[in-house]
Coordinates of C-alpha atoms (C1' of nucleotides) in Angstrom, one line a residue:
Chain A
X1 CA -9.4 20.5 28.4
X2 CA -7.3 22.6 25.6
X3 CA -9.4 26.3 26.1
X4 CA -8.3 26.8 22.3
X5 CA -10.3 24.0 20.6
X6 CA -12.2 26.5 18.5
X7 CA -15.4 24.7 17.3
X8 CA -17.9 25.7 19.6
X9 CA -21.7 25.0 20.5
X10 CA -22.8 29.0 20.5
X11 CA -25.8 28.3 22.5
X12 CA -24.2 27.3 25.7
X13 CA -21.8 29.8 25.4
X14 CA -24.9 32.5 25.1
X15 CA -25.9 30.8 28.4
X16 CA -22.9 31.5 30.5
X17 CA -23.3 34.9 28.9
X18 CA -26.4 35.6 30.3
X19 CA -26.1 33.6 33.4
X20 CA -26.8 36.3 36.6
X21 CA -24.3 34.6 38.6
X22 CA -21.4 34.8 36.4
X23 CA -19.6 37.9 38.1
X24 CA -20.0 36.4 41.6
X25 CA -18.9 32.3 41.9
X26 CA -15.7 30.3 40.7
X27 CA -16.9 32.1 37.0
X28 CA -15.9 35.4 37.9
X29 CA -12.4 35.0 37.3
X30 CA -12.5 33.8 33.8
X31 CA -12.7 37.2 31.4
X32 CA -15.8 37.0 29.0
X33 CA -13.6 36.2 25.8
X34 CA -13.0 33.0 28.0
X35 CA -15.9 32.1 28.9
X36 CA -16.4 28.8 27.4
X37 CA -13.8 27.5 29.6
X38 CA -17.0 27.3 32.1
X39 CA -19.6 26.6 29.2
X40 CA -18.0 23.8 28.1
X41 CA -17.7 22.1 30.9
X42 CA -20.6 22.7 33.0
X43 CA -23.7 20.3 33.1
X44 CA -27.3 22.0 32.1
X45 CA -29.2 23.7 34.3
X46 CA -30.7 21.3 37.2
X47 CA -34.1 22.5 39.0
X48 CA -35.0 21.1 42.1
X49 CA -38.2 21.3 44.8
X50 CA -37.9 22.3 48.3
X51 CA -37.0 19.4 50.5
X52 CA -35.2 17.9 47.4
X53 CA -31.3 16.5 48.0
X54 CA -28.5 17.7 46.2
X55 CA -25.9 15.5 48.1
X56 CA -25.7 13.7 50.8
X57 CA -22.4 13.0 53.5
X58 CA -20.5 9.9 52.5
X59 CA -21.7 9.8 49.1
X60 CA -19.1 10.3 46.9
X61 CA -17.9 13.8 45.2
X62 CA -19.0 14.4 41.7
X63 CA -20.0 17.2 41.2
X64 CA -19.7 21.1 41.9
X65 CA -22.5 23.4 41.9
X66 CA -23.4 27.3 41.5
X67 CA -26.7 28.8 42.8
X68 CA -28.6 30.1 40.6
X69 CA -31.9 30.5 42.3
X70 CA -33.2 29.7 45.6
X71 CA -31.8 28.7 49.2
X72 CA -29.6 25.8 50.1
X73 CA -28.6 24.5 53.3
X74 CA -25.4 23.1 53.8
X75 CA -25.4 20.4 56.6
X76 CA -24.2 18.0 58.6
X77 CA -26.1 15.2 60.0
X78 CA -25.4 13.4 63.5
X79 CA -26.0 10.4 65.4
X80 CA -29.3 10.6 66.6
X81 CA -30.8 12.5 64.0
X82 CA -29.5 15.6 65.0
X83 CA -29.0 18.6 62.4
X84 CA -26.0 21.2 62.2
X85 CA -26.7 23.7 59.7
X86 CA -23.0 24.7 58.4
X87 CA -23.9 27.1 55.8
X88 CA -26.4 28.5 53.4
X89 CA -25.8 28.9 49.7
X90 CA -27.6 31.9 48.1
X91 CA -28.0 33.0 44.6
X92 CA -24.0 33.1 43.2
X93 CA -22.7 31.3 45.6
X94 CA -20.6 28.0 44.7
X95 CA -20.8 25.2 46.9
X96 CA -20.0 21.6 47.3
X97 CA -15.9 21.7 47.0
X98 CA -13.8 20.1 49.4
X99 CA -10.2 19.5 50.9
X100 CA -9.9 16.3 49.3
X101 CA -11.9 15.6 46.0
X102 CA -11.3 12.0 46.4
X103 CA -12.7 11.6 50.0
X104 CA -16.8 11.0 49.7
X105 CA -18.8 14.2 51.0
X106 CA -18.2 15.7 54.6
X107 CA -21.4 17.3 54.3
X108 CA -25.1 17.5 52.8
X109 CA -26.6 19.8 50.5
X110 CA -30.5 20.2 50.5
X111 CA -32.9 22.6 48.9
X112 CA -35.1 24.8 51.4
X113 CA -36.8 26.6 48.5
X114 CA -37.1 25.8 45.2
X115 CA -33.7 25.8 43.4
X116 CA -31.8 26.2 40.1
X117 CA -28.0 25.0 40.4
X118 CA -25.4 25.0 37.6
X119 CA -23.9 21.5 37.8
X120 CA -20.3 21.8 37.2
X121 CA -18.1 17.9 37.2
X122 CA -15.6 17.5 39.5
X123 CA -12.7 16.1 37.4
X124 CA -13.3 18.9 35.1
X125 CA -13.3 21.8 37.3
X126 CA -9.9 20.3 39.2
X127 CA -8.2 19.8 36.0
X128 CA -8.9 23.7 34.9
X129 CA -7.6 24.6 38.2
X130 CA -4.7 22.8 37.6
X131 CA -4.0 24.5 34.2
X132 CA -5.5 28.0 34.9
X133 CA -4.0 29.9 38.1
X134 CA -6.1 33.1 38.2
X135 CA -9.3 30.6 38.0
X136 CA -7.3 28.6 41.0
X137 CA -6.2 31.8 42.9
X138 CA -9.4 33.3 42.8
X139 CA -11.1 30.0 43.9
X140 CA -8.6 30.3 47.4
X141 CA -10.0 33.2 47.8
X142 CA -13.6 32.3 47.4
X143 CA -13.1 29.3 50.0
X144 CA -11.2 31.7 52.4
X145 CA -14.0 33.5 52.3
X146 CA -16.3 30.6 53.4
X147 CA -14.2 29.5 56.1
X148 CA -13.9 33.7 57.2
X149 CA -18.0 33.2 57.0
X150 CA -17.5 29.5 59.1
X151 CA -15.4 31.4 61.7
X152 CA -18.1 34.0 61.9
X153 CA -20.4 31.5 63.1
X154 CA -17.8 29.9 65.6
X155 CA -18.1 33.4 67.1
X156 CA -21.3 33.7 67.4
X157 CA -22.1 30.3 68.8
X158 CA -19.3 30.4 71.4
X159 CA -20.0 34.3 72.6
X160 CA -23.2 35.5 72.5
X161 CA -26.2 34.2 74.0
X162 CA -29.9 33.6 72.4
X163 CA -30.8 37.8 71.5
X164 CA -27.1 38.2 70.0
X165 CA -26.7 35.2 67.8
X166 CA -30.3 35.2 66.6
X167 CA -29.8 39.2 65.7
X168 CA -26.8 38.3 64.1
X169 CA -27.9 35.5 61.7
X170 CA -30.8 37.9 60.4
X171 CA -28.4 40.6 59.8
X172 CA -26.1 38.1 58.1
X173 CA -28.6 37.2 55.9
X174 CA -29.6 40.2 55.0
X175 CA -26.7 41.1 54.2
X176 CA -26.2 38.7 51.7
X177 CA -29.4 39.2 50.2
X178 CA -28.8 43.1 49.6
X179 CA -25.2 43.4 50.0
X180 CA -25.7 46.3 52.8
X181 CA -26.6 46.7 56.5
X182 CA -30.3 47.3 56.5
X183 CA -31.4 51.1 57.2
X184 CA -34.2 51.5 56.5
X185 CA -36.5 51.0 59.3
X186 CA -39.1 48.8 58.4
X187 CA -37.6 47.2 55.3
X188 CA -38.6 43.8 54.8
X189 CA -36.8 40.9 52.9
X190 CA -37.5 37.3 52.0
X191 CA -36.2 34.9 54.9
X192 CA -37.6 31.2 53.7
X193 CA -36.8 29.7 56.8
X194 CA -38.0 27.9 59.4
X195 CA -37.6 28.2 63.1
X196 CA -36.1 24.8 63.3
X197 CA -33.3 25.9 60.8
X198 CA -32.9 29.2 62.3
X199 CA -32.1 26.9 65.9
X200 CA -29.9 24.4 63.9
X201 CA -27.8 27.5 62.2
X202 CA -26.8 29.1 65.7
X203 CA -27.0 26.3 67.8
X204 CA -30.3 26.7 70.1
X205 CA -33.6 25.0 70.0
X206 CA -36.2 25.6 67.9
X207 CA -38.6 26.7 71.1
X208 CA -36.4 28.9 72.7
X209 CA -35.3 30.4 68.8
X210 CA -39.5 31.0 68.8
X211 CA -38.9 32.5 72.5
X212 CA -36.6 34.7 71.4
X213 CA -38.3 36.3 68.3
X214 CA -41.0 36.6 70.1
X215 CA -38.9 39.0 72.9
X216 CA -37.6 40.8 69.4
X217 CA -41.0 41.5 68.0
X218 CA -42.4 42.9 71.7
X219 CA -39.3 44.9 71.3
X220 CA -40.2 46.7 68.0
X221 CA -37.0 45.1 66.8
X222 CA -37.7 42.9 63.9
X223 CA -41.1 40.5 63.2
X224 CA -40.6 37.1 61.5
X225 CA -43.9 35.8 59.9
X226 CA -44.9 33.5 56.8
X227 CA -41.0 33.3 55.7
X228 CA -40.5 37.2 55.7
X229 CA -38.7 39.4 57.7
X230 CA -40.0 42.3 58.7
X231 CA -36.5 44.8 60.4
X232 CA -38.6 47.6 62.0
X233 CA -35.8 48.9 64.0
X234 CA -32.5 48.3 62.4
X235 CA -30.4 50.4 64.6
X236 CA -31.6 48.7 67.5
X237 CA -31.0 45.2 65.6
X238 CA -27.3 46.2 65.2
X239 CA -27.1 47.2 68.7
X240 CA -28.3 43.2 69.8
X241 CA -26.3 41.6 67.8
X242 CA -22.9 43.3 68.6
X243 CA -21.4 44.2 64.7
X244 CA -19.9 47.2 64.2
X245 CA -21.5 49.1 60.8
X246 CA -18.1 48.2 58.9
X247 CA -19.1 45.6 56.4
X248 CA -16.4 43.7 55.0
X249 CA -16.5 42.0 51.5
X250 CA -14.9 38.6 52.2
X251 CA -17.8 37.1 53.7
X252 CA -17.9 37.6 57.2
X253 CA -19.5 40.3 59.3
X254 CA -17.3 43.2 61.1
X255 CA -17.2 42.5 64.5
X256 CA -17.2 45.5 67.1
Chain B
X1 CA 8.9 36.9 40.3
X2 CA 10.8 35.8 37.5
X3 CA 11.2 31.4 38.4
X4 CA 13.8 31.3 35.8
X5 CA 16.4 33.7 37.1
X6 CA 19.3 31.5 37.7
X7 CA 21.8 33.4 40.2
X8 CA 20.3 30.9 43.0
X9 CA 21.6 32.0 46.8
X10 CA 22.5 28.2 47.3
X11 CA 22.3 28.5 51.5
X12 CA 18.6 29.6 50.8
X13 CA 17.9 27.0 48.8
X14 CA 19.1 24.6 51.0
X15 CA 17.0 26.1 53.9
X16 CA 14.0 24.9 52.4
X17 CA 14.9 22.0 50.7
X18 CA 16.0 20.5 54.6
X19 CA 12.7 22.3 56.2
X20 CA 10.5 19.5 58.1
X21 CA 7.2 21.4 56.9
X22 CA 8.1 21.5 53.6
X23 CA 6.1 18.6 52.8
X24 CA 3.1 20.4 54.3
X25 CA 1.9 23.8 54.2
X26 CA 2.0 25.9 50.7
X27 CA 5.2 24.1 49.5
X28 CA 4.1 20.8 49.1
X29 CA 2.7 22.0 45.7
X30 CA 6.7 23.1 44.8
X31 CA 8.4 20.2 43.5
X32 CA 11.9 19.7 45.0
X33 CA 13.9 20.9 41.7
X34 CA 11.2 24.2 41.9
X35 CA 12.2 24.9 45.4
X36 CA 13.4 27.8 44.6
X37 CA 10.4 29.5 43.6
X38 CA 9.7 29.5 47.5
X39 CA 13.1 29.5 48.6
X40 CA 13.6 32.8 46.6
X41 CA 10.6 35.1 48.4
X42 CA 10.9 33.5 51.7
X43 CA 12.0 35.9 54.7
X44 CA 14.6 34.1 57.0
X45 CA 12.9 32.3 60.1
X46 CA 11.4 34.8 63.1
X47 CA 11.8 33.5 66.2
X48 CA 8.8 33.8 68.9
X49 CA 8.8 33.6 72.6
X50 CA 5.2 32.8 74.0
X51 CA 2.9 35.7 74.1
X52 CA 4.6 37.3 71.6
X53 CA 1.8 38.8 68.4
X54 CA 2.5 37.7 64.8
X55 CA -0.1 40.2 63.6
X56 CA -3.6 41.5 65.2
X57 CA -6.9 42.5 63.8
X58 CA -7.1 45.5 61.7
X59 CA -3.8 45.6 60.9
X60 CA -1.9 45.6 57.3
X61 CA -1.7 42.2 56.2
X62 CA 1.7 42.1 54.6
X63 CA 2.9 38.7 55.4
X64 CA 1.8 34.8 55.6
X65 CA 3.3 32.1 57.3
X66 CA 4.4 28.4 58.2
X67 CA 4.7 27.0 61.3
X68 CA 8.2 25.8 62.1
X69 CA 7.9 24.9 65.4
X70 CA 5.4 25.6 68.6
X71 CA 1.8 26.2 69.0
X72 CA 0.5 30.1 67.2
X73 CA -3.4 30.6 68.1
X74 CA -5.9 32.1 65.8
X75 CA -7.9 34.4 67.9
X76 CA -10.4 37.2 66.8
X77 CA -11.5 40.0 69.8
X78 CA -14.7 41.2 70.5
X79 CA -16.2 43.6 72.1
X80 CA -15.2 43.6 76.1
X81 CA -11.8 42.2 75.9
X82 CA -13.7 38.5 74.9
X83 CA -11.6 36.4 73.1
X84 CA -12.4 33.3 70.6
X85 CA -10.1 30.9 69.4
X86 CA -10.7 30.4 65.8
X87 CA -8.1 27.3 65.3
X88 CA -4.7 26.5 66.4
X89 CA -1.6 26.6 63.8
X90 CA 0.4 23.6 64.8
X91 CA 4.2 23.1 63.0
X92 CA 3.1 22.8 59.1
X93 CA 0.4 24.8 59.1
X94 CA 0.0 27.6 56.5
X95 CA -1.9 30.7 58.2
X96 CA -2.4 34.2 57.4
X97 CA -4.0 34.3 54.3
X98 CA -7.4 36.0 53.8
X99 CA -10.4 36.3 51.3
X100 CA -9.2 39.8 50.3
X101 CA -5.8 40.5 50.7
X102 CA -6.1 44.0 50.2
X103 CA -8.3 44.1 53.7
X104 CA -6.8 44.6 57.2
X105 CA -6.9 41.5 59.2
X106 CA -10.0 40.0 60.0
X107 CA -8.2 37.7 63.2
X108 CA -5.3 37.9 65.4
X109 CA -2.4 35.4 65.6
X110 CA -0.4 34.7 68.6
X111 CA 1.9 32.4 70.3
X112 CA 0.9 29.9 72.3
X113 CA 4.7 28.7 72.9
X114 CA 7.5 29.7 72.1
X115 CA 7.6 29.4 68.1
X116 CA 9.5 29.9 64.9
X117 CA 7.8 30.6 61.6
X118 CA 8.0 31.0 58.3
X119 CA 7.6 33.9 56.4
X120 CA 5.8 34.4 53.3
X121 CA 5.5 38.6 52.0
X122 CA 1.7 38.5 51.1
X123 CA 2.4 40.1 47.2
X124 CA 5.2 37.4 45.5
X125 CA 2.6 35.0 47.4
X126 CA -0.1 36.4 45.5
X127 CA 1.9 37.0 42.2
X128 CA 2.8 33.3 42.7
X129 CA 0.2 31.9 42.8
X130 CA -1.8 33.6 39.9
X131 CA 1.2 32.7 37.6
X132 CA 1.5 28.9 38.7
X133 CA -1.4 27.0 38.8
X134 CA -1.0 23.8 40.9
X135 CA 0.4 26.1 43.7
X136 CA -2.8 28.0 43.5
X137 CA -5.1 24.9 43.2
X138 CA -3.3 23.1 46.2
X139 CA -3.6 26.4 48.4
X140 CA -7.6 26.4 47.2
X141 CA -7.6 23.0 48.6
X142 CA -5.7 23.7 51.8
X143 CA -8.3 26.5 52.6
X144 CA -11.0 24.0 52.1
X145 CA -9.7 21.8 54.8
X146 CA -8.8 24.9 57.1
X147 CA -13.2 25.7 56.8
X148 CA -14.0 22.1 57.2
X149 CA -12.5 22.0 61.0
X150 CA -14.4 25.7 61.3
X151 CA -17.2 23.3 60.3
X152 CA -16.2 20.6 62.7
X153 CA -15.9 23.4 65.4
X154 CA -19.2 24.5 64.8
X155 CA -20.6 21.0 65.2
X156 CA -18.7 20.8 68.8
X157 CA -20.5 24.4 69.5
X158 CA -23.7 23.9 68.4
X159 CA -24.3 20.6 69.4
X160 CA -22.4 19.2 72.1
X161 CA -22.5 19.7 75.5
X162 CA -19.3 20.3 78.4
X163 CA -17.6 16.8 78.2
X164 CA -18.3 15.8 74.6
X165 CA -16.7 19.6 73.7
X166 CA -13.7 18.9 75.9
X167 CA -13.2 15.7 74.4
X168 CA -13.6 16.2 71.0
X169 CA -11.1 19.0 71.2
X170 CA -8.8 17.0 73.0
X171 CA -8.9 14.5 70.4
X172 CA -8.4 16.9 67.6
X173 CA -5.7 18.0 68.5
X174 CA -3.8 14.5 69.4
X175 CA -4.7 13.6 65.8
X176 CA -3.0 16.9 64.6
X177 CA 0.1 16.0 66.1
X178 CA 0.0 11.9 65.7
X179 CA -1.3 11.8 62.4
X180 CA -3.5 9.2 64.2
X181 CA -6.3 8.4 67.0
X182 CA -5.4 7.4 70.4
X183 CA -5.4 3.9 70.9
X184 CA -2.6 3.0 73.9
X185 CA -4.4 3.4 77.1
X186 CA -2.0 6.0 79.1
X187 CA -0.5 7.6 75.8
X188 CA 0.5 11.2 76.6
X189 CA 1.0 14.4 74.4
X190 CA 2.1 17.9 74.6
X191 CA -0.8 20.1 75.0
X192 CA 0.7 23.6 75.9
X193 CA -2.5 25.3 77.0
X194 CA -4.1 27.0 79.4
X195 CA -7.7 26.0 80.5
X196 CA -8.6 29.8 79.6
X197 CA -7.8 29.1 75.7
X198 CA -9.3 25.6 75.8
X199 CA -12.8 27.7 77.0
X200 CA -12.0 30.4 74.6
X201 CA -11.6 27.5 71.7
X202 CA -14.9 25.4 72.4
X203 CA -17.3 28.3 73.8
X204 CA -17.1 27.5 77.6
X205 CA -15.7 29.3 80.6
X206 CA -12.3 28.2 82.2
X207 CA -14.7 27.2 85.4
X208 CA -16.5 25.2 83.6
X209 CA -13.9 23.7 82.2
X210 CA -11.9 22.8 85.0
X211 CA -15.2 21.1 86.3
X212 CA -15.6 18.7 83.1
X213 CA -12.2 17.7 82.8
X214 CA -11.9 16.8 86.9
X215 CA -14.5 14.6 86.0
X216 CA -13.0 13.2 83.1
X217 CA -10.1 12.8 85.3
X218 CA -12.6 11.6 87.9
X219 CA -13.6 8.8 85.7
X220 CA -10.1 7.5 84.4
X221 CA -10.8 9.1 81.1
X222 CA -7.8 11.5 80.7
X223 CA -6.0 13.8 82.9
X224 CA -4.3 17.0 82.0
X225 CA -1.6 18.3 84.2
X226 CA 1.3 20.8 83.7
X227 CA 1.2 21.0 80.0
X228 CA 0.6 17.9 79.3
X229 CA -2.1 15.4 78.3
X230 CA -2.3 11.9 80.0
X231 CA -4.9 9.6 77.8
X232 CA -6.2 7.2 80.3
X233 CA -8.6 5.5 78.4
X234 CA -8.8 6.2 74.7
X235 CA -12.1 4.1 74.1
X236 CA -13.8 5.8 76.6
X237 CA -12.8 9.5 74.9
X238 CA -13.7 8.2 71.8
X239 CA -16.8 7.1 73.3
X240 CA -17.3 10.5 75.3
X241 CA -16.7 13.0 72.3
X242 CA -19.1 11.3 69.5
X243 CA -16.3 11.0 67.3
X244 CA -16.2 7.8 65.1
X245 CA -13.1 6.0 64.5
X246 CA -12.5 7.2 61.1
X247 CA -10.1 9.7 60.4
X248 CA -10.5 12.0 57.4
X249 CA -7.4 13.2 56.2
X250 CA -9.1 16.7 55.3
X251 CA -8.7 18.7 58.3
X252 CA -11.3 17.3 60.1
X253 CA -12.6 14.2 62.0
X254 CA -14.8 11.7 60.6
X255 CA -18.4 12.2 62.8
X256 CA -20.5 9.2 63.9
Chain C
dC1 C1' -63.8 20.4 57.5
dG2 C1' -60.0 17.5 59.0
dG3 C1' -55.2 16.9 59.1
dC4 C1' -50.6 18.2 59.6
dG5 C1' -46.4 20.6 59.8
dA6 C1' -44.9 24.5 62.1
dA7 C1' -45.1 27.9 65.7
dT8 C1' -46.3 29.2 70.4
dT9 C1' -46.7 28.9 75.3
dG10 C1' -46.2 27.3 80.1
dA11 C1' -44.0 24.6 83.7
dT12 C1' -40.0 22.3 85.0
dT13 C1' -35.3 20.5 84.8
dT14 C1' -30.6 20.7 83.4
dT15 C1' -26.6 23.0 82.0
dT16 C1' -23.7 26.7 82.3
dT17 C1' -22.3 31.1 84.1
dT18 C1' -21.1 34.2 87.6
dC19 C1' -19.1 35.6 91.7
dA20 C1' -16.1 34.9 95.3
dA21 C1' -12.7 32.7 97.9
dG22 C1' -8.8 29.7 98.3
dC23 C1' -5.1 27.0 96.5
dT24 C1' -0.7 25.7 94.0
dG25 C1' 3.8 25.8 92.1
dG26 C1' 7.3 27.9 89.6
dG27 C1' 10.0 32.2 89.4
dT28 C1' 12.1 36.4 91.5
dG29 C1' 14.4 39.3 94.5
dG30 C1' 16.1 40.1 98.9
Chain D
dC1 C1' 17.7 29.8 100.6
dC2 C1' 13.5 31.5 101.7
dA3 C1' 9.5 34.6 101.4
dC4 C1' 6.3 36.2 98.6
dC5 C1' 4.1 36.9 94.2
dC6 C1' 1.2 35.9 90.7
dA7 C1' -0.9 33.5 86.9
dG8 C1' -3.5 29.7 86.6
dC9 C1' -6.3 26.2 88.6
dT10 C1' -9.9 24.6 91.9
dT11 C1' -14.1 24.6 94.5
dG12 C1' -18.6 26.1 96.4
dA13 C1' -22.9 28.5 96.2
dA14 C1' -26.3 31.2 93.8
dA15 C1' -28.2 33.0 89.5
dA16 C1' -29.1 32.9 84.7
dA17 C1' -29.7 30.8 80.3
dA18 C1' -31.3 27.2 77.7
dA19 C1' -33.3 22.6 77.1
dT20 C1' -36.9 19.6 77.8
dC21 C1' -41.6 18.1 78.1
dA22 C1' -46.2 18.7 77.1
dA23 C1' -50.1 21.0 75.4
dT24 C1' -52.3 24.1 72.4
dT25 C1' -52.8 27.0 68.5
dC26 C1' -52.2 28.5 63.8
dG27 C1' -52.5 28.4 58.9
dC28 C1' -52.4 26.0 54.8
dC29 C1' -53.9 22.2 51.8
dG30 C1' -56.5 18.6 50.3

DNA sequence: CGGCGAATTGATTTTTTTCAAGCTGGGTGG
DNA sequence: CCACCCAGCTTGAAAAAAATCAATTCGCCG
């Protein structure tokens, strides 16, 4: 792990370099003359299909991962087949570290589109942490961000009934897409979902998720059709779901 | 922030190096002959009586903290005067810090009992842990477990229903103080709360509540009474909240 | 054109909330 | 020492929200 050894390959460097997720993820603390700090260690670019498994719970921890393309759900799987959806990872987002790197997976990690991830090893990334604290600080913050985005959902699942929480996941999501509240009325933004996902994210059933939309829509709120979401009234959207038009940058929504 | 300085205030050095969370919270990272570098931008211990606000929403965050002693809740407020219990900070626990410090509060913290803490001012926190690296990577992993029981209380929101909610919680929080699952039919533990925060924590009403846990009580399951929590039957709450009998020790509770 | 996963819809049941009225027990002030 | 006060708990009855069950329908793909 010495960041000084000196001979290095230049063509993964030039990859980091040109990587569009190097200002968000664990890679935006590391300064660009540093860069190979990353390069070096991470694992080449790994593609995957929709459907496809990036981890499963219980299986042992080897690796981290940044998103470089595509959706990923983050979930956990119960007895009787039942589905929690935790989290999504989207484009720059890092995923897969835990509490305890020794302890196997508390979670599952599966593609919903297709996806490109930037495999990063386990032992490597701890031992950098362990050597480099503006990497390590900026990595608490980046996982106090999550959990900001975990408690988000807490709220929303414990307060808010079916209209609230389902307005509040699409604005979410948005949000994280464009980085702003929509305005626009009519905008329009990719949402490659599907209803059961939607009802697994916020806690409600897939029928009375559909239900729901379908109240939204004869609303001339928002229309959710072949993966796309369609805001036609965003006002009115930020009304239902109860945020405030303060966005914060940690992760989680401003509540009212 | 200079570690090195060697005109040590011995008394505060031996404040910490006596303190029973020491091996917990932030300062587990601090090896003993470091102590200093904590016992140096520590404030001295604030004493809480219940009720009492360590810091609310939108406010300056200026300080973080260890639990010393009592029960602080993690609440954030919504709208009309609705509260949700984001987590409980039980002696040991490190709360308070955020995804951006620079940003107001994003939750409230209160105390349950009454309660002594820790003080930590937010910038030698900050300095410190961009300057020494296996503080910073410990905190990154303390985080992590703080969003994997967010995660775990999603589960319980999203999934379960009155009496696995109520048990699951319940069991959470005897592990937090035990270290361990109930096993001894009739075990008992402090649980200083009101059957108002217990709705607030897993997304129920206090009615409800009250209902699900006189049947628990009904059933010789566990009874709750003045403060205090009477495990009946500790196979039977196992059985009741879906948790299996493996405890992680990340934060959270192994699911079945 | 048939098949299949996903979405929709209706009817019914279950769970939870809401509203409202008592109850209880510890603390306070007379 | 007693009366009463009050926050917190309990209980019942009615209303609301969501789940469940069971058909269809839709749209894409082979």
């Amino acid at each position: 792990m010495s960041p000084t050894e000196m001979a290095l390959p230049p063509l993964r460097r030039s990859d980091c370099l040109i990587c569009p997720a190097r200002s968000r993820t664990i890679c935006a603390a590391v300064p660009e003359e540093q860069i190979d700090r990353i390069a070096l260690i991470k694992r080449p670019a790994r593609q995957l299909k929709p459907h496809d498994v990036i981890y499963v719970e219980d299986a042992q921890c080897v690796e981290y991962f940044t998103v470089l393309h595509g959706w990923v759900a983050l979930t956990a799987l119960l007895e009787r087949g039942q589905r929690v959806v935790l989290d999504f990872a989207l484009p720059g987002d890092f995923f897969g570290f835990q509490a305890d790197p020794a302890a196997p997976r508390t979670q599952s990690a599966v593609a919903i589109t297709s996806v490109r991830l930037c495999p990063l090893p386990k032992a490597e990334v701890e031992a950098l942490i362990n050597v480099d604290p503006v990497v390590a600080a900026h990595l608490a913050h980046l996982i106090a961000a999550h959990e900001a985005r975990a408690h988000d959902h807490v709220i929303n699942s414990n307060t808010r009934e079916a209209r609230q929480r389902v307005a509040h996941l699409l604005i979410e999501l948005y949000f994280r897409q464009r980085q702003q509240l929509p305005r626009q009325p009519h905008d329009t933004i990719e949402l490659p979902l599907t209803l059961a996902l939607i009802a697994d994210t916020i806690g409600l059933t897939p029928v009375h998720v559909s239900r729901t939309l379908r109240r939204l829509r004869e609303q001339g709120v928002v229309r959710f059709h072949r993966r796309r979401l369609y805001i036609e009234d965003p006002d009115a959207l930020m009304r239902v779901s109860g945020i405030d038009d303060w966005p914060l940058t940690t992760g989680a929504l401003k509540r009212e």
